[in-house]
CSV table of C-alpha atoms in Angstrom, one decimal:
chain,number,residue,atom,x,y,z
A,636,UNK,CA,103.7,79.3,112.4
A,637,UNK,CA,99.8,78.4,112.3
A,638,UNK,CA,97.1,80.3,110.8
A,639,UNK,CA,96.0,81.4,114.6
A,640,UNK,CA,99.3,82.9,115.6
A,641,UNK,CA,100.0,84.7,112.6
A,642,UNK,CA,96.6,86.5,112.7
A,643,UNK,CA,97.4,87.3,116.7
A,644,UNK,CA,100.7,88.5,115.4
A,645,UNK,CA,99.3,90.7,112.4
A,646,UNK,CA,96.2,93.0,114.1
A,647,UNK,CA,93.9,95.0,112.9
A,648,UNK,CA,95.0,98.0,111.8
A,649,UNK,CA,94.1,101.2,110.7
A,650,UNK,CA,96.9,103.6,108.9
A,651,UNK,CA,97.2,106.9,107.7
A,652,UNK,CA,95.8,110.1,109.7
A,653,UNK,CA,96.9,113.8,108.4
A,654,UNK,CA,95.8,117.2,110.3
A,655,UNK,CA,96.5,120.8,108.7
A,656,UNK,CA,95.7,123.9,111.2
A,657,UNK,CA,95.5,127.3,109.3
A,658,UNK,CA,93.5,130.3,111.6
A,659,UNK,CA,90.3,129.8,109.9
A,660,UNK,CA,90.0,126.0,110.4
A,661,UNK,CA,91.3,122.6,111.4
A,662,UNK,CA,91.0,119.5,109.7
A,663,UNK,CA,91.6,116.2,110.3
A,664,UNK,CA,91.6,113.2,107.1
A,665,UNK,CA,92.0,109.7,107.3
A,666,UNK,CA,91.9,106.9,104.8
A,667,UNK,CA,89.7,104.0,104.5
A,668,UNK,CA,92.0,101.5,104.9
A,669,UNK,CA,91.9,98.4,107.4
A,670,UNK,CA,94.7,96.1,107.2
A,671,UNK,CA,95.4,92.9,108.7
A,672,UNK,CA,99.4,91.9,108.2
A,673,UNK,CA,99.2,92.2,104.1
A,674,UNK,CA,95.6,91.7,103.8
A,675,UNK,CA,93.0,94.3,103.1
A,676,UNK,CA,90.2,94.1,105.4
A,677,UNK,CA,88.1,96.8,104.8
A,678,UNK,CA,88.6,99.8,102.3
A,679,UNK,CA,86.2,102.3,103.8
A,680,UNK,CA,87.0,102.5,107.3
A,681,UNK,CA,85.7,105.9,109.5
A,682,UNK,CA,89.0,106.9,111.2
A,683,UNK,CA,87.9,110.3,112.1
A,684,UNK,CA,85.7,111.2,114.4
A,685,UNK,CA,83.7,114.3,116.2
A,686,UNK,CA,84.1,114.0,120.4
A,687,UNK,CA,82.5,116.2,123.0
A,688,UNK,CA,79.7,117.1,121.4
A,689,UNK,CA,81.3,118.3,118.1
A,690,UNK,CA,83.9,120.4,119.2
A,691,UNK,CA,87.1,117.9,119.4
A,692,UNK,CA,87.7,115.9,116.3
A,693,UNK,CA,89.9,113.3,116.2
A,694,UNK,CA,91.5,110.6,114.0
A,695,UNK,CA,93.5,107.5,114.7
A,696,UNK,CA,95.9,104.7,113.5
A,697,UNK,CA,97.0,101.7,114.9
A,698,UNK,CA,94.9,98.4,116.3
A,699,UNK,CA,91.2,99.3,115.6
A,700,UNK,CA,90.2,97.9,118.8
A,701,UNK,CA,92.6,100.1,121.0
A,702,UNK,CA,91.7,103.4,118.9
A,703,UNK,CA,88.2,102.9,120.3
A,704,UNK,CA,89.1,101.8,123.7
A,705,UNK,CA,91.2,105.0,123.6
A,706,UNK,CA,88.4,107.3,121.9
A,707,UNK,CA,86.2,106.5,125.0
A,708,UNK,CA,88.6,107.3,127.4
A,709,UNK,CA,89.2,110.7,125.7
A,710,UNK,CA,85.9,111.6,125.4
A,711,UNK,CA,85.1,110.4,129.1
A,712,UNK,CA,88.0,112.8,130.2
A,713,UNK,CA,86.3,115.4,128.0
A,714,UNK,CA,83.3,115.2,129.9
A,715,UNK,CA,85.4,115.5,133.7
A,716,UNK,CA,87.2,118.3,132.2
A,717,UNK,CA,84.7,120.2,130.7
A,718,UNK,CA,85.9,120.2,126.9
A,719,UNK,CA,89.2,121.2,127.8
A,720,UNK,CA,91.4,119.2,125.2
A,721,UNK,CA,94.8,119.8,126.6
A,722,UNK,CA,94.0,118.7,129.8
A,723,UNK,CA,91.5,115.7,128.7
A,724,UNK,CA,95.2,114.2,126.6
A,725,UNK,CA,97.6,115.2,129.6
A,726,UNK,CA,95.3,113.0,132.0
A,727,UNK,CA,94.6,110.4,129.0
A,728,UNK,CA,98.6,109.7,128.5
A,729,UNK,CA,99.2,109.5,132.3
A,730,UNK,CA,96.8,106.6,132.5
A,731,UNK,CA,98.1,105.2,129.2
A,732,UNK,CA,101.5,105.2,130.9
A,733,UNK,CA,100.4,103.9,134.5
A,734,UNK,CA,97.4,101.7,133.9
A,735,UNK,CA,98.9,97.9,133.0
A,736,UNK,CA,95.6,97.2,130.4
A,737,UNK,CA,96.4,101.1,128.4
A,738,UNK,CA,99.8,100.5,128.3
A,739,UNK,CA,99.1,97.4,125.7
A,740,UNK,CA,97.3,99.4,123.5
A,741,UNK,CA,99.2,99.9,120.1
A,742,UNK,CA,97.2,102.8,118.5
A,743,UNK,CA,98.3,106.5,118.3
A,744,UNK,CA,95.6,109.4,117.9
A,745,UNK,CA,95.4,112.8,116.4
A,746,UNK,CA,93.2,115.1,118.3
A,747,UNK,CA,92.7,118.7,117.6
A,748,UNK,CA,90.2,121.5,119.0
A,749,UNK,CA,89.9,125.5,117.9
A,750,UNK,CA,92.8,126.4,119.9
A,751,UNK,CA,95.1,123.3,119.6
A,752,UNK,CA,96.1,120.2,117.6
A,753,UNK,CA,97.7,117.4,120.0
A,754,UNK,CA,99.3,113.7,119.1
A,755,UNK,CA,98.8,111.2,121.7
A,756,UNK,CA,101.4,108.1,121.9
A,757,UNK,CA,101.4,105.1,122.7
A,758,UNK,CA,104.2,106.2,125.2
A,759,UNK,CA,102.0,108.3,126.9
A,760,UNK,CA,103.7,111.6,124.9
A,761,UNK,CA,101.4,114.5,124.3
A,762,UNK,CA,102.9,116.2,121.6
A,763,UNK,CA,101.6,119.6,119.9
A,764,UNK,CA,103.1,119.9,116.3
A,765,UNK,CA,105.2,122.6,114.8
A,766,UNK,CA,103.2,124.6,112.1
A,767,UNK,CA,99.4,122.9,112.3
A,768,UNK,CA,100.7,119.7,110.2
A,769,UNK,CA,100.5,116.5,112.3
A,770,UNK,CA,100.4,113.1,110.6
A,771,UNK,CA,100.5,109.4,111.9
A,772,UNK,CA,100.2,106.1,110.4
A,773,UNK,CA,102.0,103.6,108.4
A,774,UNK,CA,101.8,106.3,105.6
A,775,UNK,CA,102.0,109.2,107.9
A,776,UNK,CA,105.6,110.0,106.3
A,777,UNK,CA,104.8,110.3,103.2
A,778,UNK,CA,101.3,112.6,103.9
A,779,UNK,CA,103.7,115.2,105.9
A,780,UNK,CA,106.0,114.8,103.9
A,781,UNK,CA,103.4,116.1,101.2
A,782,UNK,CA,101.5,118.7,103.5
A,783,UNK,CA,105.1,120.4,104.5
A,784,UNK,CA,105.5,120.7,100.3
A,785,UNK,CA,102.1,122.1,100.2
A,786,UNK,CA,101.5,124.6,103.0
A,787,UNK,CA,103.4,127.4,101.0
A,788,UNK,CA,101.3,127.2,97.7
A,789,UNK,CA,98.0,125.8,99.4
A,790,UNK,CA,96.0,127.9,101.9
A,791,UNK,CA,92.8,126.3,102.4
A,792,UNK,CA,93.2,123.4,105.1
A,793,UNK,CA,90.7,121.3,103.4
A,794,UNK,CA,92.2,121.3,100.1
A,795,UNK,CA,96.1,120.9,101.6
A,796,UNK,CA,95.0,117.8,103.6
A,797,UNK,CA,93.4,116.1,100.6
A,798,UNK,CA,96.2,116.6,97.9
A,799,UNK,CA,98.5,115.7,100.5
A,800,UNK,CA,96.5,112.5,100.7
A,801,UNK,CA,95.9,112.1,97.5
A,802,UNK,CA,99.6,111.6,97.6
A,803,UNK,CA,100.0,109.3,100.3
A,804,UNK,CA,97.5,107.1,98.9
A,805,UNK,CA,99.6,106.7,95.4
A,806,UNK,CA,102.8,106.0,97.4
A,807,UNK,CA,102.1,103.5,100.5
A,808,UNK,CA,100.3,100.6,100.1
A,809,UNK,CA,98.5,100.4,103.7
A,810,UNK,CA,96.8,104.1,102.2
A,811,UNK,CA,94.1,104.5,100.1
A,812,UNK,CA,91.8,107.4,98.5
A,813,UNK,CA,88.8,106.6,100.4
A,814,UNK,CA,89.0,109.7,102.8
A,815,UNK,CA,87.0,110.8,105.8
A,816,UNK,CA,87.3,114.4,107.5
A,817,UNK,CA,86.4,116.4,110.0
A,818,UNK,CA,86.7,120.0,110.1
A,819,UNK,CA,86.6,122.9,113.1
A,820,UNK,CA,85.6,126.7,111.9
A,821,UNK,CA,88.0,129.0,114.0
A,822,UNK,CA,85.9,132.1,114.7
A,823,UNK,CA,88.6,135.0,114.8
């Protein structure tokens, strides 16, 4: 195989998302990682983000390109439904399952709101996790794994999505400790 088809057949990609949803806040974390096949491409990635004026935060894994191609479609969805986040993902997923160019897209996002934390697939699948963890990502095993050990003897969202990390990051080697986060006060 030549140089040029093994990079077409190794994208970009970015890997491990965690979210943690207690009822004072919700966090999302993601590494820094950017792989390409077995290479390192960048270590400090931003693969969390704020949407809609701050009050949607979201994190991704997958193809870089796609997670942003996907971002903006969220967010424009947002906008047409004025901030509502369950709505803005159902509508997202149904043009990532009809639309021929969304339906390439190989990335997965993590999107959460004060009221609810959602996964969107790649199949279209709008999912809305048991018990506030959610975690995707080549090392998204391995940081719910850790957050579901953690949620009994850690309270603080923050703190739970960082050891739980922190733990990811030792174990998979497409993680690393170079976190971003996003956080959402829930006023009671």
């Amino acid at each position: 195989m030549s140089e040029t088809s093994t990079q077409r057949a190794a994208p970009w990609h970015g890997t491990t998302i965690l979210s943690a949803r207690t009822p004072e806040k919700v966090v999302i974390i993601g590494d820094g990682q950017v792989s390409m096949g077995q290479t390192v491409m960048k270590p400090n990635a931003r693969k969390v983000r704020r949407l809609h004026d701050g009050s949607v935060i979201g994190g991704f894994a997958g193809a870089t390109a796609d997670a942003f191609t996907l971002f903006e479609r969220l967010e424009a969805k947002l906008e047409r439904h004025n901030g509502q986040l369950l709505r803005a993902a159902v509508e997202l997923a149904k043009d990532w399952r009809t639309d021929k160019y969304l339906r390439n897209l190989e990335a997965m996002m993590i999107v959460a709101d004060k009221d609810v934390t959602l996964v969107i697939t790649g199949n279209g699948d709008v999912l809305e996790p048991e018990g506030g963890i959610a975690a995707i990502g080549s090392g998204g095993n391995f940081a719910l794994s850790a957050a579901t050990a953690l949620v009994d003897y850690e309270k603080d969202a923050e703190a739970l999505v960082k050891k739980a990390m922190q733990v990811a990051a030792r174990i998979c080697v497409y993680t690393n400790d170079q976190f971003t986060q996003e956080t959402i006060e829930i006023q009671a």
